[in-house]
XYZ file of C-alpha atoms in Angstrom:
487
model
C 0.000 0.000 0.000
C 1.150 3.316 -0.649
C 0.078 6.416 1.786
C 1.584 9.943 2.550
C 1.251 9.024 6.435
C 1.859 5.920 7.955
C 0.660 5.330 11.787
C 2.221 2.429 13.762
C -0.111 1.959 16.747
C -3.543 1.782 17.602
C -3.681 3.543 21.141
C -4.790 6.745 22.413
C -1.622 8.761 20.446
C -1.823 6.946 17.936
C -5.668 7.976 16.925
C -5.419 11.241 18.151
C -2.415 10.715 15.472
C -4.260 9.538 12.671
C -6.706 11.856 13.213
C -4.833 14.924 13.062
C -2.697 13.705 9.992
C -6.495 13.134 8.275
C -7.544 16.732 9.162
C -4.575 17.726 7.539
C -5.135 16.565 4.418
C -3.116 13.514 4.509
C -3.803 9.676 2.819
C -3.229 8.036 6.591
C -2.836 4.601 7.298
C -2.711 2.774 10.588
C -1.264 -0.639 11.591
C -2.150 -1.956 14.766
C -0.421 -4.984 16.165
C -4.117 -5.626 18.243
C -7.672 -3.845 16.988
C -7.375 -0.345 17.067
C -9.449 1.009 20.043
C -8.809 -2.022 22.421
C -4.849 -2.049 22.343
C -2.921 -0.619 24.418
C -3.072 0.533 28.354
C -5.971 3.140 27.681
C -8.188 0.749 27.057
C -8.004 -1.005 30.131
C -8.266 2.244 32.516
C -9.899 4.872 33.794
C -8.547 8.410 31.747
C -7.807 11.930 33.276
C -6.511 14.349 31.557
C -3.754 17.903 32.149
C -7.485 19.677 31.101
C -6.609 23.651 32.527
C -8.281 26.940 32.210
C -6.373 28.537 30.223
C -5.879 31.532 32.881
C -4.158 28.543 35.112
C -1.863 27.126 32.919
C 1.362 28.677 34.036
C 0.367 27.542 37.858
C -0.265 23.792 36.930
C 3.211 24.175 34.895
C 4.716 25.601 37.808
C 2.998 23.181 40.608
C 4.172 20.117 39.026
C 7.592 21.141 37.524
C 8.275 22.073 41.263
C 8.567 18.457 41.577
C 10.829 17.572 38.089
C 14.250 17.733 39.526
C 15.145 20.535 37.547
C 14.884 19.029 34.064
C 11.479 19.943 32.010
C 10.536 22.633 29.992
C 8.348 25.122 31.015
C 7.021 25.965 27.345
C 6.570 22.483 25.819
C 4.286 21.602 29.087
C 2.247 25.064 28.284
C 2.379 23.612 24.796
C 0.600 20.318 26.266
C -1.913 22.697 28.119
C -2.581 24.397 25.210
C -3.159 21.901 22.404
C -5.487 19.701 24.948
C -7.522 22.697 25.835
C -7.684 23.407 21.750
C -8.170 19.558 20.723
C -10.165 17.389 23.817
C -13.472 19.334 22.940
C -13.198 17.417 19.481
C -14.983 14.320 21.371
C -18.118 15.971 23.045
C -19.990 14.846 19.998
C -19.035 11.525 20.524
C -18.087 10.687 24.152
C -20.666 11.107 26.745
C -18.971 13.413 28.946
C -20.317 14.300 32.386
C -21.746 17.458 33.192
C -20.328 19.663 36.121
C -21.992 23.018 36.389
C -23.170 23.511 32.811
C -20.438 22.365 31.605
C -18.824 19.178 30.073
C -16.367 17.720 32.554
C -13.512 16.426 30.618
C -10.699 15.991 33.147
C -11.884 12.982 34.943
C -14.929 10.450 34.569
C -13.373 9.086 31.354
C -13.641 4.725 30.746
C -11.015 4.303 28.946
C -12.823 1.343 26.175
C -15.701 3.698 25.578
C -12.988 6.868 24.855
C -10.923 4.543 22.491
C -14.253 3.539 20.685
C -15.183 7.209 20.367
C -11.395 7.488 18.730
C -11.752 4.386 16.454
C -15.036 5.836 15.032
C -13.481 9.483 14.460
C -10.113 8.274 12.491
C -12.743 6.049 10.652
C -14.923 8.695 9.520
C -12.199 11.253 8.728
C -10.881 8.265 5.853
C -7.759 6.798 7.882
C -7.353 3.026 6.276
C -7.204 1.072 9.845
C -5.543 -2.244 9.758
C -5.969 -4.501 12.431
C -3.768 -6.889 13.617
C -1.097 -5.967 11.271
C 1.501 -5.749 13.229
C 4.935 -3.820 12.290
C 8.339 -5.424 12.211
C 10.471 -3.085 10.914
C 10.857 0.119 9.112
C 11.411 1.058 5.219
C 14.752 4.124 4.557
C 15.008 5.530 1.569
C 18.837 5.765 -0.249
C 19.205 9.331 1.448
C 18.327 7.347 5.158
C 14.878 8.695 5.352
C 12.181 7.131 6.717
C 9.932 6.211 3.949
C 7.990 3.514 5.194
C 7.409 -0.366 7.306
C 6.710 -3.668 6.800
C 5.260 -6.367 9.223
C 2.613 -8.985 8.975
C -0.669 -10.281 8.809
C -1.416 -12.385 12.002
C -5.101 -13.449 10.272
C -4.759 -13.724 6.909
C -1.585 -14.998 7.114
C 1.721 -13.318 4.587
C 3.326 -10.137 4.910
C 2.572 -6.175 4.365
C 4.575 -3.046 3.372
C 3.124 0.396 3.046
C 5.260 2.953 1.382
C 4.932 6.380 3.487
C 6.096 9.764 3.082
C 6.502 9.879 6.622
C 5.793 7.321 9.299
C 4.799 8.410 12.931
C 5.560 5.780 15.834
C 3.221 5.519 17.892
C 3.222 2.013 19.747
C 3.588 2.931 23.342
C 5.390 2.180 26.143
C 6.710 -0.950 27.945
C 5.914 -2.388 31.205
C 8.944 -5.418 30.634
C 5.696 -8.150 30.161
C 5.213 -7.131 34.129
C 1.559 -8.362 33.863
C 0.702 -4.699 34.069
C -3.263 -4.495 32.990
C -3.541 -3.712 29.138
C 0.352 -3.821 28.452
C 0.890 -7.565 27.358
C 1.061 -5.825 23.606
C 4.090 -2.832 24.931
C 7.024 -4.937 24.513
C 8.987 -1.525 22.692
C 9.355 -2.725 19.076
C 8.735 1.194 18.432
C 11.560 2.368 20.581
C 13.926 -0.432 18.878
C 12.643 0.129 14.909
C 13.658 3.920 16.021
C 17.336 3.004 16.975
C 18.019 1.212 14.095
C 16.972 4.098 12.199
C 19.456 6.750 13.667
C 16.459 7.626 15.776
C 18.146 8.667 20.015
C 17.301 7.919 23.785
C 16.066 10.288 26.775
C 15.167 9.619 30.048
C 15.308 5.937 30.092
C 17.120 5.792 33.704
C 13.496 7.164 34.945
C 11.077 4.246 33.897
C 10.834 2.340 37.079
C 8.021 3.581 38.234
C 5.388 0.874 39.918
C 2.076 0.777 40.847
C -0.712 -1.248 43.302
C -2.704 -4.314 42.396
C -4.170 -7.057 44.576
C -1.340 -9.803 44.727
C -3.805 -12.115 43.074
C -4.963 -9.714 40.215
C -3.825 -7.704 37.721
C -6.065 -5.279 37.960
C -3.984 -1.926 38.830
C -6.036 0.648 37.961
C -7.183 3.040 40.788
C -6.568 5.989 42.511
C -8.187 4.000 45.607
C -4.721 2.787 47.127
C -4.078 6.301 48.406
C -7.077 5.857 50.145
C -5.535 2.524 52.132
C -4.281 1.407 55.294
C -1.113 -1.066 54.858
C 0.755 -3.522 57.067
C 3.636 -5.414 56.590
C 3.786 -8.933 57.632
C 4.023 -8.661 61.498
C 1.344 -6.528 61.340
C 2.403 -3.086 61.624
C 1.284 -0.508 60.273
C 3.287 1.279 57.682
C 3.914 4.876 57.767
C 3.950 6.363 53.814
C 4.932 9.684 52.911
C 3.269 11.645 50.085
C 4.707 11.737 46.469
C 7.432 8.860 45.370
C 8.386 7.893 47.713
C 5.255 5.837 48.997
C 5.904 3.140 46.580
C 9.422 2.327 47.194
C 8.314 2.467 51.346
C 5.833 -0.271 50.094
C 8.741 -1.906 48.240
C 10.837 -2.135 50.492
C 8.336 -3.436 52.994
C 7.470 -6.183 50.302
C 11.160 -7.147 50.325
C 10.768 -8.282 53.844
C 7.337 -10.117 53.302
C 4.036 -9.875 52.181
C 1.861 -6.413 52.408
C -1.556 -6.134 53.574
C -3.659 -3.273 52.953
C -7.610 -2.305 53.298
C -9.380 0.892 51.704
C -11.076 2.314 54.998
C -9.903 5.487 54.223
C -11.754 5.892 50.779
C -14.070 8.692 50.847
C -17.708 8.000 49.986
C -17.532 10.016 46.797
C -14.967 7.670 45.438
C -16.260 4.809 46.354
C -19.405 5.721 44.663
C -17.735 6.976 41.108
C -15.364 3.698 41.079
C -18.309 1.498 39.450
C -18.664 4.258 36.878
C -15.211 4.960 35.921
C -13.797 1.875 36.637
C -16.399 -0.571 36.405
C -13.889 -3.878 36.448
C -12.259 -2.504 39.628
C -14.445 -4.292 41.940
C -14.744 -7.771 39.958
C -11.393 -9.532 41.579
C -12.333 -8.626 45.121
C -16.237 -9.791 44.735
C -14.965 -12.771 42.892
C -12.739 -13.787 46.123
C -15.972 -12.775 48.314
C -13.465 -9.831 49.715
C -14.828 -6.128 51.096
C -11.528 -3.758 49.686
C -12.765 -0.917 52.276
C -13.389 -3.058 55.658
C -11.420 -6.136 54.835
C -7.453 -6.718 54.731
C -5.842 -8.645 51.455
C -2.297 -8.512 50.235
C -0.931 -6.019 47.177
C 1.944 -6.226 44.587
C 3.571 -3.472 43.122
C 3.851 -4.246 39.233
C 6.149 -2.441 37.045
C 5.111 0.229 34.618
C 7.934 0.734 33.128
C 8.324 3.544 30.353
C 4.603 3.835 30.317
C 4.285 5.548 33.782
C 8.041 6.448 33.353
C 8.875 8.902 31.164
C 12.166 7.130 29.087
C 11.784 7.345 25.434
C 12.766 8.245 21.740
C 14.225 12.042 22.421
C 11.528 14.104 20.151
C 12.263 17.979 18.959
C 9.661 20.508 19.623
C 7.336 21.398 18.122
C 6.599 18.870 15.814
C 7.716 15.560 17.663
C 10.531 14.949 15.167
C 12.800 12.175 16.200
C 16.269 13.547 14.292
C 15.749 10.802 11.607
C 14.139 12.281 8.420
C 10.723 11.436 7.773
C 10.029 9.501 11.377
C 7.918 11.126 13.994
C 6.926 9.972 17.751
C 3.875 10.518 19.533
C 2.436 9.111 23.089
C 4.499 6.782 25.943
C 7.505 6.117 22.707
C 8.295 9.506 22.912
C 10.336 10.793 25.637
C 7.911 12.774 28.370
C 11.081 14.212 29.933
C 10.550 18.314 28.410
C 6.938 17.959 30.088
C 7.353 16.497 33.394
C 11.066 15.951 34.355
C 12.321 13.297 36.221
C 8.813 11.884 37.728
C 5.912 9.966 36.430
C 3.879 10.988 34.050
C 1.132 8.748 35.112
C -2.102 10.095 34.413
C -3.120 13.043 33.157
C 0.299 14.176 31.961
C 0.319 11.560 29.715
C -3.241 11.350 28.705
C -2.275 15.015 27.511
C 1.318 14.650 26.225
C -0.655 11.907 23.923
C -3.258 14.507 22.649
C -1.163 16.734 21.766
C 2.003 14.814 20.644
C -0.243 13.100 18.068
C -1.501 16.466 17.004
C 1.946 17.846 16.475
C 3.284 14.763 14.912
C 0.382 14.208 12.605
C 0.358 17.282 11.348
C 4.134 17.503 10.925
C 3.879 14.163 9.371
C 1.730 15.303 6.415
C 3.842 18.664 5.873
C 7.020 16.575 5.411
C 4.846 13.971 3.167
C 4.297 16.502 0.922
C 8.219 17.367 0.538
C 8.967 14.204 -0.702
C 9.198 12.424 -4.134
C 8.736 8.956 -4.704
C 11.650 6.461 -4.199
C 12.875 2.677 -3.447
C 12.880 1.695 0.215
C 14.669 -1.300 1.866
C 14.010 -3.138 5.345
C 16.242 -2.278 8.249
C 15.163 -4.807 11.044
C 18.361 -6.728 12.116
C 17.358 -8.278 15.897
C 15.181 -11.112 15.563
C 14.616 -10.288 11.518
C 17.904 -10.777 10.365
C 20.467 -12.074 12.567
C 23.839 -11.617 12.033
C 24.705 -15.482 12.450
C 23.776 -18.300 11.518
C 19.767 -18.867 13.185
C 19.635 -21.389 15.575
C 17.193 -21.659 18.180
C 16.495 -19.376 20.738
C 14.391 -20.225 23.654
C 12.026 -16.786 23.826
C 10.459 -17.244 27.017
C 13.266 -18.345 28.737
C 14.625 -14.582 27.291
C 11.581 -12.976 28.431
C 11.567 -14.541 32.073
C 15.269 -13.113 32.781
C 14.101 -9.365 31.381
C 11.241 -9.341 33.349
C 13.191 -10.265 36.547
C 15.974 -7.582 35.807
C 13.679 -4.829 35.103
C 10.590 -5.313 37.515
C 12.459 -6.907 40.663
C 12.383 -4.285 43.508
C 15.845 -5.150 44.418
C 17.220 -5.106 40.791
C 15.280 -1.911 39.629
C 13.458 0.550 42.428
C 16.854 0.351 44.311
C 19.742 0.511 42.056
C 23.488 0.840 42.832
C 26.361 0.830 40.651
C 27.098 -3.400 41.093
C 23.963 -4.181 41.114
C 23.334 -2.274 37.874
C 26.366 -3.824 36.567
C 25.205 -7.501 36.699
C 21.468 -6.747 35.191
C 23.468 -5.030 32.095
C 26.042 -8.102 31.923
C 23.181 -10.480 31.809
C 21.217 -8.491 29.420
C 23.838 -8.165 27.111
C 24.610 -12.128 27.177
C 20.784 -11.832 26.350
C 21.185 -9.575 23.651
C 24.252 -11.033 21.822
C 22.247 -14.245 21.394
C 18.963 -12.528 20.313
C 21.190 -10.679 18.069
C 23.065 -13.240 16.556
C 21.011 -16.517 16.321
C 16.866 -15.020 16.425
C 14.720 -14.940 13.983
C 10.650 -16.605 13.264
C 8.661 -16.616 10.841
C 4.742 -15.444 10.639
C 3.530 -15.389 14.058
C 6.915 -16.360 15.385
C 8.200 -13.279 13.656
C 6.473 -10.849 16.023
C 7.243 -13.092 19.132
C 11.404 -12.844 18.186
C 10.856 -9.106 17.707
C 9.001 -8.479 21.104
C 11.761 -10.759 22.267
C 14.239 -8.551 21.163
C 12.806 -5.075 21.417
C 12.308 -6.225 25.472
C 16.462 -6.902 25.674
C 17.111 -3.813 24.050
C 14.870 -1.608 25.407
C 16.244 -3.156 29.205
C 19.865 -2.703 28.042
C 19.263 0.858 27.700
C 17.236 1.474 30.589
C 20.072 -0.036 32.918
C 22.972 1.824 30.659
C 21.253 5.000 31.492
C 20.318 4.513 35.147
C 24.415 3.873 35.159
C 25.210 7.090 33.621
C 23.185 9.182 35.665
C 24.936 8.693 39.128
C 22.708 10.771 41.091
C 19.276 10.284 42.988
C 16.578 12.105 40.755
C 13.059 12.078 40.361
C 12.195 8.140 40.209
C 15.835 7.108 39.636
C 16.371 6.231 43.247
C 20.136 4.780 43.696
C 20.883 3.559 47.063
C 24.617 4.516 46.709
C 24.265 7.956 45.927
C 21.387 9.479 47.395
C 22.048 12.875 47.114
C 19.922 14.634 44.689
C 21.686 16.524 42.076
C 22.811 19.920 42.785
């Protein structure tokens, strides 16, 4: 297929993506690796979004950057603001927002399936050509090193697809290391690697440990409830937990010593109330086990989030989300949230906005540099897992999988980092990755499991390499032998 905008993703950026590439004028279309409008951690949760007066959009800037360690940028979050305030309104027609004093209430209240339905029907009607379950393997340069393209396959109907783009905007999320993290099976980073081997550079990866709360026998980690709870480690005390970051690694390091009990007796009635209407599936594991959250005790987990609550990803160029490499853009958890939020999470509403308005910016962008370009022959660049550079042999992928997701979600190994401890998770990731690189490869359906397999090693790699580099405590980057925050 041939289109001036090619879309790799089928998430919240991703449509807002699409979308804004079809407003533009631009032939879009989008490859999901899932359906578009159920992929992805959006569809799984409940959505808020950075939604500010305008008049107040230098205070929220300031309120949370006084929290960033010193590294965001002041304009690109007013940027955010700004393009949210201009762009959210585009779903009143279709999303049944809630009313709050005459007005629609578009911050909170949002169910994440029924937003990404309301998204799948918009890029529809504005003429984007979706593709489900097409997912990408690699991308298409040009002689000159552009990006003119990808290819992947067709996990139905079986064989394999290329579309020819002017430009190609990544779009395909972030990765929670296969932590079991609600929605994220699907985020393995096959964007963030497909970049690399394009030219395309790193930010922020050394802050993408960031974990959150689920029942110990669910996966179900989606609520704002757990603020609301009383926890106590496995004696029985109670635990004392400060405000802001540091909660979660008090929790971890609780769960180091043994399992952590908690019960929501603190939730205020109004939550409690709007839980079964923004999160209706937030209940089912508890009345399934016969359990009362708010009067009776059961344990929690802490489950990695990876770069999707972190903020590591491909460093983007304001104001257009241009990754460096010619013709490639990034929009949503791929792109580095760094400029917008520093060195903390951008869990939430943050990102909900950063993938508004990142998609706006880099579909737009996407169709002006389109329209620069002339036709011309493409070839594959996909080397890990596509095209090893020995001879293939076999590679036991789950085996691969099982060590990254110990390395990069164990409390021990990745919430509390020191220099030998990072060490020996990038020594055995890079045994990993020298046999991935050397000896993987599948074909149809096998093709996208050696991919995952290898975008999860390299994605690690370069979460530990940077967590090494930067030798300082910041933000989420917590490092046990150097606590000091930087200067």
């Amino acid at each position: 297929m041939k289109a001036d905008v090619l879309v790799v993703g089928g998430g919240l950026a991703a449509t807002w993506t699409a979308l804004a590439a079809a407003q533009a004028g631009g032939d879009v279309v989008l490859v999901d690796k899932g359906y578009c409008g159920t992929s992805g951690v959006t569809a799984t949760a409940g959505v808020t979004h950075w939604f500010v007066e305008p008049e107040h959009h230098e205070r929220a800037v300031a309120e949370r950057h006084a929290h960033a360690g010193g590294i965001a940028d002041a304009e690109q979050a007013l940027r955010v603001l700004r393009t949210t305030w201009e762009r959210l309104p585009t779903l009143d027609r279709y999303y049944p927002f809630p009313v709050r004093d005459g007005k629609p209430d578009r911050t909170n209240n949002v169910r994440g399936p029924e937003y990404l339905r309301a998204m799948r029907g918009l890029v529809h009607r504005a003429g984007v050509r979706i593709l489900d379950h097409h997912p990408a393997l690699e991308l298409l340069v040009r002689p000159d090193g552009s990006v003119g393209g990808a290819a992947g396959i067709r996990r139905q109907a079986g064989g394999h697809w290329q579309v020819h783009a002017g430009a190609v905007v990544l779009a395909t999320g972030g990765t929670a290391f296969r932590s079991h993290l609600l929605g994220s099976r699907g985020n393995t980073g096959d964007g963030h690697l497909m970049a690399v081997e394009a030219g395309a550079r790193l930010s922020g990866m050394e802050f993408s440990n960031y974990y959150t709360l689920a029942p110990a026998f669910s996966t179900m980690a989606r609520s704002m409830t757990y603020l609301f709870g009383t926890y106590t480690d496995a004696d029985g005390r109670v635990i004392e937990l400060p405000s802001g970051p540091d909660r979660n690694r008090v929790l971890g390091a609780a769960m180091l010593r043994g399992p952590v009990f908690t019960t929501l007796d603190r939730t205020p009635e109004w939550v409690r109330r709007k839980m079964p209407v923004v999160q209706p599936n937030f209940l089912l594991p508890f009345t399934r086990r016969g359990i009362d959250p708010y009067t009776q005790p059961f344990e929690v987990t802490l489950l990695g989030e990876g770069t999707i609550r972190g903020v590591g990803g491909l460093a983007v160029a304001a104001p257009d989300c241009a990754t460096g490499v010619p013709g490639l853009f990034a929009a949503g958890d791929v792109a580095s949230r760094v400029p917008v939020v520093g060195a903390i999470s951008g869990g939430g509403s943050p990102n909900s906005a950063w993938a508004v308005s990142s998609g706006t910016w880099a579909g737009r962008a996407a169709v002006r540099y389109a329209r620069s370009t002339t036709p011309s022959p493409v070839r594959p660049i996909g080397r890990a897992g596509i095209r090893p550079s020995g001879p293939p042999s076999e590679v036991d992928t789950a085996a691969v999988i099982d060590v990254v997701r110990a390395e990069l979600n164990a409390y021990d190994k990745n919430m509390f980092r020191d220099e030998p401890g990072l060490r020996r998770s990038l020594s055995t990731l890079d045994c990993l990755w020298t046999e991935v690189e050397s000896a993987l490869t599948g074909e149809g359906r096998d093709a996208v499991t050696a991919r995952e397999t290898a975008s999860l090693v390299a994605v690690g790699r370069w979460v530990k390499e940077a967590a090494l580099r930067r030798r300082e405590t910041l933000g989420t980057h917590w490092r046990t032998d150097r606590q000091e925050a930087a200067a």
